[in-house]
XYZ file of C-alpha atoms in Angstrom:
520
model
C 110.171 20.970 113.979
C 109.125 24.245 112.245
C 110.896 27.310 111.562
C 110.920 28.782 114.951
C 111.970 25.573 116.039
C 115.020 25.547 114.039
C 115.664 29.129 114.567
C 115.457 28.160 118.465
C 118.370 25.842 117.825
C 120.643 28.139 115.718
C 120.178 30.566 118.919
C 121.068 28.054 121.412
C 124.197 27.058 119.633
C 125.077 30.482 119.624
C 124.677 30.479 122.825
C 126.595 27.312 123.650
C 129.380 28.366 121.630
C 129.874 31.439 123.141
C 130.299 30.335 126.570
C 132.644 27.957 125.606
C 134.842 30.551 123.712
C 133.907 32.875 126.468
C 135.411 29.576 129.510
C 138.820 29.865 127.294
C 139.178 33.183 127.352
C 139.053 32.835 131.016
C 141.203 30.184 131.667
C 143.738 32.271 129.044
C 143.603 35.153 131.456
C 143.980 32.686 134.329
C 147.007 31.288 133.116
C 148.739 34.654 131.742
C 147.922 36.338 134.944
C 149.487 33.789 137.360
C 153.256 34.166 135.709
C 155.930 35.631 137.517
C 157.956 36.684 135.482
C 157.113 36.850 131.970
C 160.601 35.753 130.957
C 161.524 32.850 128.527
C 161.091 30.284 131.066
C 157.617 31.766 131.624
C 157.136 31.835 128.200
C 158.028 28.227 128.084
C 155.948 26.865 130.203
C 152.761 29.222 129.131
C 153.117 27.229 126.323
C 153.347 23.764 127.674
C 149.889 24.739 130.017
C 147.799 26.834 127.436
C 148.428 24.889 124.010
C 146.831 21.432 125.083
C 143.769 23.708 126.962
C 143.109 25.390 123.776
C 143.246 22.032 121.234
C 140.938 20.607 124.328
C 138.845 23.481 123.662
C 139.173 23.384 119.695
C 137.513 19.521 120.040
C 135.049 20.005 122.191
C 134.325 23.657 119.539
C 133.806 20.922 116.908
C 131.554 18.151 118.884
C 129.614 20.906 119.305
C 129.568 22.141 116.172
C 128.995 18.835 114.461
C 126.234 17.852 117.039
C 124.067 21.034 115.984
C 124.416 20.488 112.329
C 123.315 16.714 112.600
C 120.354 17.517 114.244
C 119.196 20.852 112.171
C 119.985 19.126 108.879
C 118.042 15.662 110.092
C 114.915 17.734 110.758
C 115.340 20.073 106.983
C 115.906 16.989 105.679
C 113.525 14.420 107.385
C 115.523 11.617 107.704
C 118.954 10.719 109.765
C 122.299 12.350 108.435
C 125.699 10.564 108.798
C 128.483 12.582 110.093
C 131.390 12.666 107.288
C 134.528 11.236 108.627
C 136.416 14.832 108.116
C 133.658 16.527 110.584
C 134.927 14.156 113.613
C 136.597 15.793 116.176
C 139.314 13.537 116.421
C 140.005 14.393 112.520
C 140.741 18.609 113.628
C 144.241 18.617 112.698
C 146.185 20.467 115.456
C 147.811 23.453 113.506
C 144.839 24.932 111.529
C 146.940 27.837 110.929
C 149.701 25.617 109.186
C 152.104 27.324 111.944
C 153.116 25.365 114.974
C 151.189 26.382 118.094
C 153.956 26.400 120.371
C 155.246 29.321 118.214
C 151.790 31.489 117.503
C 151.287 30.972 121.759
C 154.856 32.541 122.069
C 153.522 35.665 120.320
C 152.218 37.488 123.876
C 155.490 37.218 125.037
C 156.813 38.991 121.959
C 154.378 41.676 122.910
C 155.284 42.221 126.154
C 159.332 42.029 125.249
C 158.792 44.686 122.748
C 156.791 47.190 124.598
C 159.205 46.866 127.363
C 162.314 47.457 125.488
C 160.177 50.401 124.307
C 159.992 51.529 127.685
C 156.126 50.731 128.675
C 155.809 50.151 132.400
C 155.561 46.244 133.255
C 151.587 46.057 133.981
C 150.774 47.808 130.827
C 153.290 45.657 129.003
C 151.520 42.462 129.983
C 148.186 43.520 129.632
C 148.958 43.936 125.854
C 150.255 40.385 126.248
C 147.565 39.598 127.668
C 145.151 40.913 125.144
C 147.427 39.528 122.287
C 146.779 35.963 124.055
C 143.260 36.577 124.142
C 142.849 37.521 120.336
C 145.006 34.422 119.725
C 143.006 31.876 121.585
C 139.546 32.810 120.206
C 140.805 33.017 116.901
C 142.090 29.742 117.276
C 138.557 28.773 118.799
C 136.595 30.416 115.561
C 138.885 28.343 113.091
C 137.712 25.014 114.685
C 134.448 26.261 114.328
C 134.754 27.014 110.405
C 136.214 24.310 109.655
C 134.155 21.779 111.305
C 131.198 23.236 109.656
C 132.447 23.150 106.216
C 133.859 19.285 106.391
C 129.927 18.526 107.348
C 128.413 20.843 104.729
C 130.588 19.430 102.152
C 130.186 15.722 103.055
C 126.260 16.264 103.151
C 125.218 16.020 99.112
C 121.792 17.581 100.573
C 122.997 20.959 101.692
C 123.554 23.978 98.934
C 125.402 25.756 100.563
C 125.470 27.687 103.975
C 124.698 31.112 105.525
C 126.581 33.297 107.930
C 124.473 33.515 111.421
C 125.298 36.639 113.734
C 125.196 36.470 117.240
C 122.671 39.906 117.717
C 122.966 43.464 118.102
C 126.922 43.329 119.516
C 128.035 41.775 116.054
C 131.195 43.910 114.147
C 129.400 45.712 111.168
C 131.636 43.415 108.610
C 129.989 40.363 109.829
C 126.594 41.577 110.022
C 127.293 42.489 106.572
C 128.185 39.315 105.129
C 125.377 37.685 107.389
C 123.202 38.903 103.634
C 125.417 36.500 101.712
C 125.433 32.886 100.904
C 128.347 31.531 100.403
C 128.615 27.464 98.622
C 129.334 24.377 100.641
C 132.951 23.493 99.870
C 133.818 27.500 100.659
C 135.239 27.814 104.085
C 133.527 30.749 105.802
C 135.488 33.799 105.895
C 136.221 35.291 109.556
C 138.410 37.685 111.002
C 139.871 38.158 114.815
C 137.972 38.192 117.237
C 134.653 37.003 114.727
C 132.125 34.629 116.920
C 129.661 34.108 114.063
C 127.866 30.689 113.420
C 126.683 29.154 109.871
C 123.305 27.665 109.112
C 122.849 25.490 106.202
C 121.056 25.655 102.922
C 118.812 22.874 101.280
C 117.509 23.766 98.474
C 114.858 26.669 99.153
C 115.600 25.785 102.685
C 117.509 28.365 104.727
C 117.022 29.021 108.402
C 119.350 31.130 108.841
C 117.756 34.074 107.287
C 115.726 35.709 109.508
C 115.595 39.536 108.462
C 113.951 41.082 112.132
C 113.755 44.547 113.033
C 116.603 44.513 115.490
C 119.276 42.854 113.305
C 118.019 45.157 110.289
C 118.638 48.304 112.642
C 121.980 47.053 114.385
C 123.525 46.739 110.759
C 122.584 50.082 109.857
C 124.174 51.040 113.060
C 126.937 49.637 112.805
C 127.524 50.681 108.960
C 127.103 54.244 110.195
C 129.235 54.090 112.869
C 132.145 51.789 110.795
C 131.955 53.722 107.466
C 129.781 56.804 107.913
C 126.286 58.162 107.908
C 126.572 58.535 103.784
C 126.502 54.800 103.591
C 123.641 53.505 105.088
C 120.421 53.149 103.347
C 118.078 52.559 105.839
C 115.681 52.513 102.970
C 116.853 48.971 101.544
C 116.350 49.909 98.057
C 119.644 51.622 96.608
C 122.530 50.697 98.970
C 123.968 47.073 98.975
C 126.478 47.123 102.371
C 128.053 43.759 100.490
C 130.277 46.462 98.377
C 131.700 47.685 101.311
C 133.579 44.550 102.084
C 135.223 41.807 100.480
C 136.830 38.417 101.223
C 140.857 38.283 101.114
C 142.794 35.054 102.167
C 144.929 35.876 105.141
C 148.338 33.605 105.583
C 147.265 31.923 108.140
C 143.257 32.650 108.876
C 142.414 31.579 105.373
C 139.775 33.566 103.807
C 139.335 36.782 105.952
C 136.592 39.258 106.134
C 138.139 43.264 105.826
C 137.427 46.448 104.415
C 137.019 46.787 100.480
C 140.501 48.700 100.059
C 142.232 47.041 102.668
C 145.533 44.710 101.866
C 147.527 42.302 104.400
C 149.843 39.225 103.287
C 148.490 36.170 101.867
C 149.967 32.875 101.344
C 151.720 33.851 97.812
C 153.198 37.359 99.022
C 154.679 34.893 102.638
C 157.182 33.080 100.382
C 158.490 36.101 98.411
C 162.259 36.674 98.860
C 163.204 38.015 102.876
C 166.027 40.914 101.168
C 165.202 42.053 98.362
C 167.312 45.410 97.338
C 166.323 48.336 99.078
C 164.334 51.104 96.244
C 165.267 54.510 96.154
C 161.840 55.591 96.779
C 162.347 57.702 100.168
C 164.533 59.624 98.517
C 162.096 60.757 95.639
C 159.927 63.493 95.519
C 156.779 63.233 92.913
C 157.781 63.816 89.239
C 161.889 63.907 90.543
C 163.939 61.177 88.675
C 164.756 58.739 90.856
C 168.334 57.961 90.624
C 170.086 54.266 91.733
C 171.348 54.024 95.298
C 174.923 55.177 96.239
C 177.656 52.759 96.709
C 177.231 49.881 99.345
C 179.191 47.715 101.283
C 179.966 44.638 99.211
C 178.350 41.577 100.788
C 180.452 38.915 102.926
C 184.447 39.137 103.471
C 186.338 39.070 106.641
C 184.565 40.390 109.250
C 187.223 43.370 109.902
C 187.134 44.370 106.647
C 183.365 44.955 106.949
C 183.581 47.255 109.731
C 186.248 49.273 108.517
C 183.656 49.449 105.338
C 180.705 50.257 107.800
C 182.922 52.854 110.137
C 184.301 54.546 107.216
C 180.728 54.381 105.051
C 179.253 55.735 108.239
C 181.848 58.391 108.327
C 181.601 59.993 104.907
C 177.986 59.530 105.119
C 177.413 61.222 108.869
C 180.621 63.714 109.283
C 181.349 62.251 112.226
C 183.285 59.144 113.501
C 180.804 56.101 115.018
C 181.894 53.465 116.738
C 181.686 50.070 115.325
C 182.435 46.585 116.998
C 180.433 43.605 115.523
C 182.570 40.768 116.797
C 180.439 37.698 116.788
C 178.423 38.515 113.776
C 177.986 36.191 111.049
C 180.777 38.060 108.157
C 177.411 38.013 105.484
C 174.631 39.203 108.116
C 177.626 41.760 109.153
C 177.728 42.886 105.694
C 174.239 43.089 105.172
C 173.727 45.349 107.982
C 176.302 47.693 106.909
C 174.855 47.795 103.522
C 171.589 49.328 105.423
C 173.310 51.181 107.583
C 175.142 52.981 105.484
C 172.409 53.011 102.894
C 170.449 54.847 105.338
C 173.147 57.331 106.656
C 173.582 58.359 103.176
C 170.024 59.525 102.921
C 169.297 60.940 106.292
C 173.148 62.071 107.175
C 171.740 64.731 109.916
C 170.419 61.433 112.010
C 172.975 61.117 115.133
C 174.315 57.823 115.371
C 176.703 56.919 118.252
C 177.923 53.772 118.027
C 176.812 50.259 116.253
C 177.919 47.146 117.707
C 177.061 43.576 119.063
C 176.339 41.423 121.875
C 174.806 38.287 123.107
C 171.715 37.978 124.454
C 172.880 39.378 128.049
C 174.092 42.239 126.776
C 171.000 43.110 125.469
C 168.525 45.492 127.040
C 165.913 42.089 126.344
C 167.943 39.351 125.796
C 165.127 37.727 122.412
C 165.570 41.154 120.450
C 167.387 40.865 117.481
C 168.626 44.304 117.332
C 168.373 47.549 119.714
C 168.181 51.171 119.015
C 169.231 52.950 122.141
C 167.928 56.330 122.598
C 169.997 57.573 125.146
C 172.850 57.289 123.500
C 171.797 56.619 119.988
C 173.295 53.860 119.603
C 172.285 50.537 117.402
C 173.117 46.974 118.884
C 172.576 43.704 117.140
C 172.533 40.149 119.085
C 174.949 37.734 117.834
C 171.850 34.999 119.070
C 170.274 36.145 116.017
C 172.950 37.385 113.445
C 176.142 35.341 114.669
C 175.266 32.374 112.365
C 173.881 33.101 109.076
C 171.871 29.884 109.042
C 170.135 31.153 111.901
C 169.251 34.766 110.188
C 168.301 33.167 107.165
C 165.803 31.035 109.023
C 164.370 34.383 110.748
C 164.180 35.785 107.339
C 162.135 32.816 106.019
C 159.802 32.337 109.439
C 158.426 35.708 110.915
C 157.100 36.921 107.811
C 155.497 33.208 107.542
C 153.960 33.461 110.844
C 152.559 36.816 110.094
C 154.771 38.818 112.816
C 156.089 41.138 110.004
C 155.848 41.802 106.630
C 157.291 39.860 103.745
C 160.989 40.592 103.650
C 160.786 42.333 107.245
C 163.480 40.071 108.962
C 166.890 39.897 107.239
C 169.796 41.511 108.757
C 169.256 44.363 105.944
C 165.587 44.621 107.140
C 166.316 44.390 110.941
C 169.218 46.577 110.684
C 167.190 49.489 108.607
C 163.798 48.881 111.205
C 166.379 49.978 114.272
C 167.736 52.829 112.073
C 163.855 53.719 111.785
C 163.726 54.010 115.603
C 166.528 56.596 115.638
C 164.849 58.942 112.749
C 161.454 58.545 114.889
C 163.019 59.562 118.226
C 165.560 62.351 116.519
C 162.562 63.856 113.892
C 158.827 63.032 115.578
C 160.370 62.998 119.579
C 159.809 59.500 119.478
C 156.703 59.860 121.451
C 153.026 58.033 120.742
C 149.926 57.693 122.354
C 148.563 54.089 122.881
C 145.456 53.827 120.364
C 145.790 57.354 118.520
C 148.979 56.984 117.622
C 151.883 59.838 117.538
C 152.244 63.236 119.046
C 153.447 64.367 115.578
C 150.600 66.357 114.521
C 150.486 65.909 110.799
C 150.780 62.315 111.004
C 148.184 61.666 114.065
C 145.912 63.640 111.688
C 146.844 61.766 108.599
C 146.778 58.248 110.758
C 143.674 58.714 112.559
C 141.871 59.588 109.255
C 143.409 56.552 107.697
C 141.890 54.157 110.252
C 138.626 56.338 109.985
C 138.357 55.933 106.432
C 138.560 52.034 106.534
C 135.795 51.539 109.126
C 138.262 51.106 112.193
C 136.796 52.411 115.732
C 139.739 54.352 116.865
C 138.587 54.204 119.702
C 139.081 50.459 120.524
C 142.779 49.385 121.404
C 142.261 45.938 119.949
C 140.044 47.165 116.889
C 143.083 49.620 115.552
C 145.718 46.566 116.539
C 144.034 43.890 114.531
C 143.703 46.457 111.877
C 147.557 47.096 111.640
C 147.914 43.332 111.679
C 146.318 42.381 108.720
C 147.973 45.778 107.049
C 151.623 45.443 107.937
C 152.080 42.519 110.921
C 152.245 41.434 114.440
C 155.067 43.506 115.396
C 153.723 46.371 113.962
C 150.988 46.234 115.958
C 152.275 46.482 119.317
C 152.811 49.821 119.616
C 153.185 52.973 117.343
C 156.340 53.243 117.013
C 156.938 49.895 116.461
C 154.373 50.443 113.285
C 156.515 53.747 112.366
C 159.875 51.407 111.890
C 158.275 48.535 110.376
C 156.144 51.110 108.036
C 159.315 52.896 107.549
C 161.285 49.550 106.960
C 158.457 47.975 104.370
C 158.819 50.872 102.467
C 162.439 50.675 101.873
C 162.852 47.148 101.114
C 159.401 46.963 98.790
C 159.541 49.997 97.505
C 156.333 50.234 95.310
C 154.956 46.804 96.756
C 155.181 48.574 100.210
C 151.218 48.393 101.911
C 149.508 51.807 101.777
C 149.623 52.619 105.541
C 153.107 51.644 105.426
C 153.634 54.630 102.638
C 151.650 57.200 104.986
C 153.924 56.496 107.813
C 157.166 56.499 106.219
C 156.413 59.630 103.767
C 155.900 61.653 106.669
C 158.794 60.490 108.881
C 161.124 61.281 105.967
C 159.152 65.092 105.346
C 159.818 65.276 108.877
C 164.160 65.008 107.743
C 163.777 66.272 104.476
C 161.853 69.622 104.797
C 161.806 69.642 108.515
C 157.968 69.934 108.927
C-alpha cells in the first residue's frame, strides 16, 4: 500500500482505539453510578467489578495495538514481521504502574471521603469520584497502549524509532507538540492523564506518521495560544520551536510524562526519600531575616501520659489558653510525633484557636478512613487510633501514600498528618476557609496569585479536571481534590521540606502564613 494507504490505517486505529477507551469509560461510569452507598463495602466491591473490566480492557488495548503495528510495519517493510514475545497480550503485566490495582481503584473513594468530610454535598462528592475513576481508567488504558508499542518497536531490528500520532484538532497542545518529535525505539512514549495519542513507526527514511496538513498545523497554533499565550506562537514556522515549551519528566508511576517546561511532580527517586524528615524553620522567615532553629519539642516516644501532659502543657505556653488533650489509643511514638507538630505549630501561629486534640476509632470519626480531623465548629483536631494506634501501621502509611502518588514525599507521618490538620484550622481561622471548585479560594490575593500560577504553566482554568491533574503531578492526589485540601498539603510540604518544598506548594503556604503574620 502507499502512503495514503498507511496513513488510512494509522487513522483507523485511532479510531478503534478510541472507542474502546471511550466503551471503558462507560462501563466505569456504569459501575460508579450504580453504588449505594459509596462506603467501604462499596468501595470493596467497586474494586472486585472494575479491576478485572479494566485488565480485560488493557489486553484487548494491546491485541489491538500489536495487530496494527504488524500489518503497517509488514507493508514499510515488504515482507512478514514476527510479533516479539514481550508485545503478546498475555505478556501485559497487570500492575503497569508498579502499584497494586486494587489500591489505585480505591482512589475515587478517597475522593469522595475527603470532599465529604470537607462538607461537599453527596452528588457533587461522587461526581469528583467519579471523574477521579474516569482519569484513572484511561490512564490505565493509555499505559497498555505505550507499552505494547514499544515491546514491538524494540523487538523489530527494522524500525528506527517511532513518532507520536495525534488524534486531530481536539488533541491537548502538549501532545500536539511533541507529535514534531521522534523519539528512539527502546524509549517508552511519554504521556500524561487523560493523553489518547497513538505512535507510528520509523524505518529508516520511512515515517508515516508525519503528515504536516493544514488543520493539524493550525490546531497546534491554537492550542499553543490558548495553553501558553499569543507571544508564543509562530504561525510563521521559522523562529519559534513549540518543543521548548515542554519537556519529558518521569512520573512515579506513569513513567516518562509529558508537562510544562518549569513544572515539577515526584519521580521514582524523590518516592523513597524519608516520610519525617524535621520540620525547617522556613514559615517563620522573612527574606534576608536569619532564620533561627526551632523552639523546644516534645521528645519522641515515652509513656503515653507523659506525652500529653508534654502536648497540653506545650500547647498551653504556646496558645495562652488551656486545650484539651486525650490521645488514649495512640501508638506512645506516633503520639509523640504529633505533639512535636502540634506544638511546633502553636508556637509559630499562637493566635490560631485550638479547642481540643484527641483520639478515636474509626466510629468516632466524622469518616471513619480519615486519619486525622480538623473540626471547624469547634476547632478541634482528632486523630484515628485505626491509623496512629500501632506504629507499624503509621509507618507503613508513611512509606505507601507518597509511593502511590496520593501525597507528597514525606506527606503521611503522624508529624505530617498532624501539621496538614493544623493547616485546616489556620485556613478556616485566617482565609474563612472558603474555596471555589476550579478557581480556587475566596482569599483575594491568593485566587489572584493561584489563578496566575496555573495561567502561567499552560493550565485551562477553566477545566475542573485540567487544573486537578495539574495539582497532581505538582503536589499529589489528595491535594487535588479540593482547594483546601491543596492549601494544607501545600502548607504541610512546605514545613516538612522546607527548601525541597514544590513551587506551588511555596505560593500557597507563603500567603496563608502573611495572612497570620501581617494580617493581610
Amino acid at each position: 500500500m502507499g502512503a495514503a494507504e498507511q496513513r488510512a490505517l494509522i487513522e483507523a486505529q485511532g479510531r478503534r482505539t478510541h472507542q474502546l477507551r471511550e466503551d471503558l469509560l462507560a462501563l466505569v461510569r456504569q459501575e460508579f453510578a450504580s453504588l449505594s452507598s459509596y462506603r467501604d463495602a462499596d468501595a470493596r466491591r467497586w474494586v472486585e467489578q472494575i479491576v478485572p473490566s479494566v485488565t480485560g480492557a488493557q489486553r484487548d488495548m494491546a491485541g489491538q495495538v500489536l495487530t496494527y503495528l504488524l500489518e503497517l510495519l509488514a507493508d514499510m517493510l515488504g515482507r512478514r514481521v514476527e510479533p516479539p514475545q514481550e508485545a503478546l497480550p498475555a505478556q501485559l503485566p497487570q500492575d503497569l504502574r508498579g502499584v497494586d490495582m486494587a489500591e489505585v481503584y480505591l482512589r475515587p473513594f478517597h475522593t469522595i471521603w475527603t470532599a465529604l468530610s470537607r462538607g461537599a454535598p453527596l452528588d457533587k462528592a461522587v461526581e469528583q469520584g467519579m471523574s477521579r475513576a474516569e482519569k484513572i481508567a484511561a490512564t490505565d488504558l493509555q499505559m497498555a497502549k505505550v507499552y505494547t508499542a514499544q515491546a514491538v518497536m524494540a523487538g523489530v531490528d527494522a524500525v528506527t524509532g517511532y513518532r507520536r500520532v495525534p488524534r486531530g484538532a481536539e488533541t491537548c497542545a502538549l501532545c500536539l507538540i511533541a507529535s514534531t518529535q521522534r523519539y528512539h525505539r527502546e524509549e517508552l512514549l511519554p504521556i500524561h492523564p487523560g493523553c489518547d495519542c497513538g505512535v507510528a513507526p520509523l524505518t529508516g527514511d520511512d515515517d508515516p506518521g508525519q503528515v504536516i496538513d493544514e488543520e493539524l498545523l493550525e490546531a497546534t497554533h491554537d492550542a499553543v495560544e490558548a495553553a501558553f499565550g499569543r507571544e508564543a506562537v509562530d504561525r510563521g514556522g521559522r523562529e519559534r520551536d513549540y518543543r521548548r515549551l515542554i519537556v519529558t519528566r518521569e512520573h512515579g508511576e506513569y513513567g516518562p510524562t509529558l508537562t510544562v517546561a518549569d513544572q515539577q511532580f515526584t519521580d521514582a527517586d524523590q518516592l523513597g526519600l524519608s516520610p519525617d524528615r524535621p520540620a525547617p524553620t522556613r514559615v517563620n522567615a522573612r527574606e534576608g531575616d536569619e532564620q533561627e532553629p526551632p523552639a523546644a519539642a516534645p521528645d519522641a516516644g515515652g509513656d503515653l501520659a507523659a506525652v500529653e501532659e508534654r502536648l497540653r502543657t506545650g500547647l498551653a505556653e504556646a496558645l495562652g489558653t488551656q486545650v484539651q488533650v486525650d490521645l488514649a489509643g495512640l501508638d506512645a511514638e506516633n503520639a509523640a510525633d504529633i505533639a512535636r507538630a502540634l506544638v511546633d505549630m502553636a508556637q509559630r501561629y499562637p493566635d490560631v484557636d485550638v479547642t481540643e486534640v484527641s483520639s478515636a476509632g474509626p466510629d468516632g470519626m466524622r469518616h471513619s478512613t480519615s486519619h486525622a480531623e480538623a473540626w471547624y465548629d469547634s476547632a478541634s483536631l482528632h486523630f484515628n487510633t485505626a491509623s496512629f494506634g500501632d506504629r507499624q501501621t503509621a509507618l507503613e502509611n508513611a512509606a505507601d501514600e507518597p509511593a502511590s502518588g496520593w501525597t507528597f514525599p514525606g506527606g503521611a507521618g503522624p508529624y505530617s498528618v498532624a501539621v496538614h490538620e493544623f493547616a485546616h484550622l489556620l485556613d478556616d481561622q485566617g482565609l474563612d476557609g472558603r474555596w471555589m471548585e476550579a478557581t480556587g479560594p475566596f482569599d483575594a490575593p491568593l485566587q489572584q496569585q493561584y489563578l496566575q500560577y496555573l495561567l502561567d504553566r499552560g493550565v485551562d482554568i477553566h477545566d475542573e479536571d485540567a487544573i486537578a491533574e495539574f495539582v497532581e503531578q505538582q503536589i499529589g492526589q489528595y491535594g487535588a481534590t479540593d482547594f483546601g485540601e491543596l492549601v494544607a498539603e501545600s502548607f504541610t510540604d512546605y514545613i516538612v521540606n522546607g527548601d525541597d518544598a514544590y513551587e506551588l506548594s511555596v505560593l500557597i503556604a507563603e500567603r496563608l502564613h502573611r495572612a497570620w503574620e501581617e494580617g493581610t
